[in-house]
XYZ file of C-alpha atoms in Angstrom:
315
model
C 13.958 22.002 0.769
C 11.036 24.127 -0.726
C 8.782 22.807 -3.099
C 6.622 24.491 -5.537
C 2.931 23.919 -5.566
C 1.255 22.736 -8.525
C -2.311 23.378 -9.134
C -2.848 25.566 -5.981
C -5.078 28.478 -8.195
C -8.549 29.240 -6.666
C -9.455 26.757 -9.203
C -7.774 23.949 -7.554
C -8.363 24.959 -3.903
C -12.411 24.488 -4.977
C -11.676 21.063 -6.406
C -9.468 20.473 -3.073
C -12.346 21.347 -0.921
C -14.670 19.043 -2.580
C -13.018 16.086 -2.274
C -12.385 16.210 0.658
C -16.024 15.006 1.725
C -16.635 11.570 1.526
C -18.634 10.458 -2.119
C -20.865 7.720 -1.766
C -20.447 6.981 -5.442
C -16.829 5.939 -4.639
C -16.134 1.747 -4.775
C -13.459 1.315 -1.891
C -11.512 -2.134 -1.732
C -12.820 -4.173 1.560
C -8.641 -3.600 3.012
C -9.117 0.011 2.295
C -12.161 -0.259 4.203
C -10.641 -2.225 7.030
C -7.384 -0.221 7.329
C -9.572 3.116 7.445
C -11.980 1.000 10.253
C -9.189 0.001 12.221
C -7.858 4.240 12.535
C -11.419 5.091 13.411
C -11.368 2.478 16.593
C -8.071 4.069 17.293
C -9.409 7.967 17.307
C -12.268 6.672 19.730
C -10.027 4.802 21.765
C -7.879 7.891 21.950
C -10.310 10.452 22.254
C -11.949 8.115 25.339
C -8.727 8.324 27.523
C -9.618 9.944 30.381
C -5.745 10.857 31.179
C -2.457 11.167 29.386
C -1.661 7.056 30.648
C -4.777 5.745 28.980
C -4.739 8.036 25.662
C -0.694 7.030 25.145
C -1.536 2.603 25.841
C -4.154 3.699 22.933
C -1.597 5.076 20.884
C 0.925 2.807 21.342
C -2.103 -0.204 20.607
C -2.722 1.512 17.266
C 0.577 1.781 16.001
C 1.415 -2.009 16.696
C -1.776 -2.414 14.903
C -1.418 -0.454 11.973
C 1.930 -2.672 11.967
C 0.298 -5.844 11.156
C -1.863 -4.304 8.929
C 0.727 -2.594 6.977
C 2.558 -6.255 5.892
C -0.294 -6.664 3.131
C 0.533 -3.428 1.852
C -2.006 -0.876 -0.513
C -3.741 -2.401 -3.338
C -6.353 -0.746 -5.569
C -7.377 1.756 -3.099
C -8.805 4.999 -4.080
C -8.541 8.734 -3.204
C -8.058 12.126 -4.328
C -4.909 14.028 -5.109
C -4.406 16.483 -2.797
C -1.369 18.051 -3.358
C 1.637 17.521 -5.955
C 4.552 18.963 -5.408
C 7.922 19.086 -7.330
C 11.627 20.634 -6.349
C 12.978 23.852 -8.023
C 14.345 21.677 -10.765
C 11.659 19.284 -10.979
C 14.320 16.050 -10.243
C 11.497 14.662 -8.210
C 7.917 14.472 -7.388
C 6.453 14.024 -4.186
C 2.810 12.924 -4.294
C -0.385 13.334 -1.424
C -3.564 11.135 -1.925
C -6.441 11.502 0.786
C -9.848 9.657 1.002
C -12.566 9.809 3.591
C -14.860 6.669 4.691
C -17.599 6.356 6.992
C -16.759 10.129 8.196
C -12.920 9.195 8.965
C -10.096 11.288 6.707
C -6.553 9.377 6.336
C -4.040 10.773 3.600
C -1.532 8.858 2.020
C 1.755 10.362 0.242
C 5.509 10.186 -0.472
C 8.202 11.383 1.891
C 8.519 15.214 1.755
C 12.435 16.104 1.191
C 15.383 14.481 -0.083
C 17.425 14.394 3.328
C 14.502 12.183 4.644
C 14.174 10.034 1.592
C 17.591 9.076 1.548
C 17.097 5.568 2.736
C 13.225 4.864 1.904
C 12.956 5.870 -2.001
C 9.546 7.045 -2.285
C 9.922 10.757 -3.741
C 9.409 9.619 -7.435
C 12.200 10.522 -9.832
C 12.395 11.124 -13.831
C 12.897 7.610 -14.406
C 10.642 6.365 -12.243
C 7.226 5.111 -14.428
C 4.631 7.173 -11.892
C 6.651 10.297 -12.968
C 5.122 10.846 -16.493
C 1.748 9.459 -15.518
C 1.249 12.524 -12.595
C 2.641 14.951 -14.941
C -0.678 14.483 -16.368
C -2.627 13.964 -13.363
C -3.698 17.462 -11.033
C -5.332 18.341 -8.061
C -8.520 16.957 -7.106
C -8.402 13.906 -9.158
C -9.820 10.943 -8.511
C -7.121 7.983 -8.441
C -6.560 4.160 -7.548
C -3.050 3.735 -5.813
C -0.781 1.216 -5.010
C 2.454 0.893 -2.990
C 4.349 -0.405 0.506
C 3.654 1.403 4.108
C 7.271 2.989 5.014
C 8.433 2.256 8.402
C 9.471 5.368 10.287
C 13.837 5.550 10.558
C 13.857 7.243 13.311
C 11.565 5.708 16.325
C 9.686 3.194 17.453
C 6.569 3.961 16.252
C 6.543 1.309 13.349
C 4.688 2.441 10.328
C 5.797 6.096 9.298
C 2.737 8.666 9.951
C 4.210 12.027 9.765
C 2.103 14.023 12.572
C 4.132 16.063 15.377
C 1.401 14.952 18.376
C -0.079 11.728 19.400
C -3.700 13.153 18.722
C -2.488 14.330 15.386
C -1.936 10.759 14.776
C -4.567 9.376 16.259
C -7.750 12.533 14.531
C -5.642 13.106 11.315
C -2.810 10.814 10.041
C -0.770 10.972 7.178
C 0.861 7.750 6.000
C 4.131 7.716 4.009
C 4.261 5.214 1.146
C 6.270 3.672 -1.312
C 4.111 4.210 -4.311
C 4.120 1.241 -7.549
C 0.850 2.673 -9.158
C -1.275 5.627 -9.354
C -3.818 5.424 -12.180
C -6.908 6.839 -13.117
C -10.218 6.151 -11.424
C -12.824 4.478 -13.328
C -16.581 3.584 -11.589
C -16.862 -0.039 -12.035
C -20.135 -1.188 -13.740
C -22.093 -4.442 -14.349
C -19.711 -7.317 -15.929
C -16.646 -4.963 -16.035
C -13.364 -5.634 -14.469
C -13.081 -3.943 -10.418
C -9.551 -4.117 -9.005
C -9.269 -5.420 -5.754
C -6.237 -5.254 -3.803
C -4.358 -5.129 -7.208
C -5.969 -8.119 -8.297
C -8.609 -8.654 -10.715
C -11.835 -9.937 -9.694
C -15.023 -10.415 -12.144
C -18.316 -8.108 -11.058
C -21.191 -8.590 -12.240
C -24.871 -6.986 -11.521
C -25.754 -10.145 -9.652
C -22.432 -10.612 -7.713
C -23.306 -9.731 -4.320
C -21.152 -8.384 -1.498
C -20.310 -11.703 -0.082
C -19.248 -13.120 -3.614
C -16.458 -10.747 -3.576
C -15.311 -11.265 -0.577
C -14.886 -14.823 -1.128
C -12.776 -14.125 -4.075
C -10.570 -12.063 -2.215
C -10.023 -14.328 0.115
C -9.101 -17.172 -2.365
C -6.749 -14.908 -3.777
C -5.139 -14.207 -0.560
C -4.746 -17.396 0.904
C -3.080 -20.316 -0.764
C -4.594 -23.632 -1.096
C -7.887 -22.813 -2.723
C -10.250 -25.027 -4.592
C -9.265 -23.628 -7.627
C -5.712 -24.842 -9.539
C -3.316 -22.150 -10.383
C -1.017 -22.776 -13.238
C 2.660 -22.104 -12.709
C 3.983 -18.710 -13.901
C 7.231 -19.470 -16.167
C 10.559 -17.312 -14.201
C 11.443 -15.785 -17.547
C 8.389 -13.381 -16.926
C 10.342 -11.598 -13.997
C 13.903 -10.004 -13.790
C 16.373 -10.650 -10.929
C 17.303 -8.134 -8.950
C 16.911 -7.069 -4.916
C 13.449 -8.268 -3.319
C 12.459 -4.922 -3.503
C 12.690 -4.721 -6.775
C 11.370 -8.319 -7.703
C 8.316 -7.261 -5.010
C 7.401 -4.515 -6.987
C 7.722 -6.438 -10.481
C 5.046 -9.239 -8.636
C 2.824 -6.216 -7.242
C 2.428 -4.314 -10.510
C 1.264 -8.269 -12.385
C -1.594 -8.118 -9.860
C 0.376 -10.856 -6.970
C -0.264 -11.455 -3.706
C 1.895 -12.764 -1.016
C 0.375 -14.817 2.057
C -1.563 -12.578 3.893
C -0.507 -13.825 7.255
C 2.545 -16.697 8.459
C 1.652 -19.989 8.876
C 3.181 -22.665 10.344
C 5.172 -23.896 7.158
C 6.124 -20.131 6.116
C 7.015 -18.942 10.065
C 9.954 -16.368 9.056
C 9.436 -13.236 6.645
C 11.284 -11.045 4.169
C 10.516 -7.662 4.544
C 7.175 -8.329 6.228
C 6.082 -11.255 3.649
C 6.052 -14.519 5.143
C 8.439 -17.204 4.364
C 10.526 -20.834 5.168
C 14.276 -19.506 5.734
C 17.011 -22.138 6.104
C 20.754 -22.412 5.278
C 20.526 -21.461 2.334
C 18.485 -18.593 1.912
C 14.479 -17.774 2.159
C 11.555 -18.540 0.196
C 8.516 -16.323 -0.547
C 5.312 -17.695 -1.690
C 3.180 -15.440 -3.933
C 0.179 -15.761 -6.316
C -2.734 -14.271 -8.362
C -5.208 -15.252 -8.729
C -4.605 -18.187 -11.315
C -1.132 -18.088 -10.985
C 1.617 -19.249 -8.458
C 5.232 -18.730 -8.295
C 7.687 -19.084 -5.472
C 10.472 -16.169 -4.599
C 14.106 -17.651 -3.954
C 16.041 -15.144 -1.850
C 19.919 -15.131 -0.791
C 20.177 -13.862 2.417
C 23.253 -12.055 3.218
C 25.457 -9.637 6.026
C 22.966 -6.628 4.963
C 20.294 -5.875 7.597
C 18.133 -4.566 5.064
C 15.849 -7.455 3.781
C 15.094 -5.121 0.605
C 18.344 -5.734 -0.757
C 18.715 -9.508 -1.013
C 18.878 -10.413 -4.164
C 16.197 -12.598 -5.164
C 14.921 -14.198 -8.300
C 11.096 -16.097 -9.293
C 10.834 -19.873 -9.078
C 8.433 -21.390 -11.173
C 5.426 -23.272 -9.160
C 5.475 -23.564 -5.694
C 7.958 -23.341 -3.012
C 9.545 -26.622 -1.831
């Protein structure tokens, strides 16, 4: 399928250039900055091979991890729209967001036809909220984005990056996502409210570095000092865990960042305590905690369990 460009006047192509280079006035996320660390390793690793053998164990080392990295998903993190595209009758939208830290250029974006999307829903449709908020978005601008890695259908090679050649992947990769939020981005000053990781954290002048690190990590793990109330199950609708996923996302939730001993399984990447009869996901904000009941059934894909929100924690 063809898509038309939108934007794509000499205009736009300026715009395009320009962000391309990295802006030291940009605020990236710490897991922006780790994710975009992590590729960086992998291009030197790569690029050090001194034969086919050692350049394809690199590879093959990145992808498994840019796997584990991929379970937290994409919170708050920020680039540039580089390209959207719709289809002849504008049914659907696919997206391309691209950033560049420390000197190393990922991009981000939906799937780019139909016949691929069949199975992984990211091409955003009419219905779909993002659709009326990039009809007024255009080329060059400056965004935060959410969403889920995709893994790719068709091989091995875990999460989905869409270049033909191993060096491709390693010197220039483009990620497909599943995209829950693509908003505006606003410099965060003194005492105002910074996203992180799709939660809210406090920063103030004399908030250091450190400070908000610590805060994302109390968000992320469970257990912390502080006492989260209990989010009330009437706030969230059933539906598949996809769907309830998304709902938790787009409130600013967070699931475990990593299994532990109690939560050993996982649903669709998030860790969890399966038994008879079914699986439960632990998830919370930063105040807040709530606990994911989820049937588990004959379909293979985890997305589509139906699943509903517990109030407090799981049991």
């Amino acid at each position: 399928m063809s898509f038309k460009r939108v934007g794509v006047l000499a205009l736009g192509l300026l715009s395009l250039v320009g962000c391309s280079a990295e802006d030291s006035k940009v605020t990236y996320p710490d897991a922006q900055k780790a994710f975009f660390g992590l590729n960086r390793e992998c291009k030197y690793a790569y690029n050090s091979g001194i034969n086919d053998i050692q350049r394809s164990r690199a590879f093959n080392e990145c992808n498994s991890s840019r796997v584990s990295f991929s379970k937290q998903g994409v919170r708050g993190w920020v680039g540039n729209i580089t390209d959207i595209s719709t289809d002849q009758g504008g049914d659907v939208v696919s997206v391309d967001i691209s950033a560049t830290i420390d000197g190393f250029e990922a991009a981000f974006g939906t799937v780019g036809n139909r016949i691929s999307d069949v199975d992984t829903g990211s091409l955003i449709t009419p219905n779909h909220p993002l659709f009326n908020v990039l009809s007024n978005m255009k080329v060059g601008d400056r965004v935060r984005f959410s969403g889920k890695f995709l893994m790719h259908p068709e091989t091995d090679r875990g999460v989905w990056e869409s270049s033909l050649t191993e060096r491709g992947s390693m010197d220039d990769p483009t990620f497909k996502l599943r995209f829950t939020d693509i908003e505006p981005y606003e410099q965060v000053k003194g005492g105002q409210a910074e996203s992180l990781r799709g939660v809210e954290v406090r920063s103030q002048e004399s908030q250091g570095k450190q400070d908000v690190q610590e805060a994302i990590q109390d968000i992320a793990q469970p257990g912390a000092t502080s006492s989260p109330r209990v989010e009330s199950s009437a706030s969230f609708r059933e539906g598949s865990y996809e769907q309830v996923r998304e709902q938790l996302v787009s409130a600013g939730y967070l699931p475990l960042a990593a299994p532990s001993e109690e939560y050993s399984s996982s649903v669709d990447g998030d860790p969890a305590s399966c038994g008879n009869s079914g699986c439960s996901v632990p998830w919370r904000s930063a105040t807040v905690v709530a606990c994911v009941g989820v049937s588990v059934n004959d379909n293979l894909d985890e997305r589509q369990w139906a699943s509903h929100v517990n109030e407090g924690m799981c049991e």
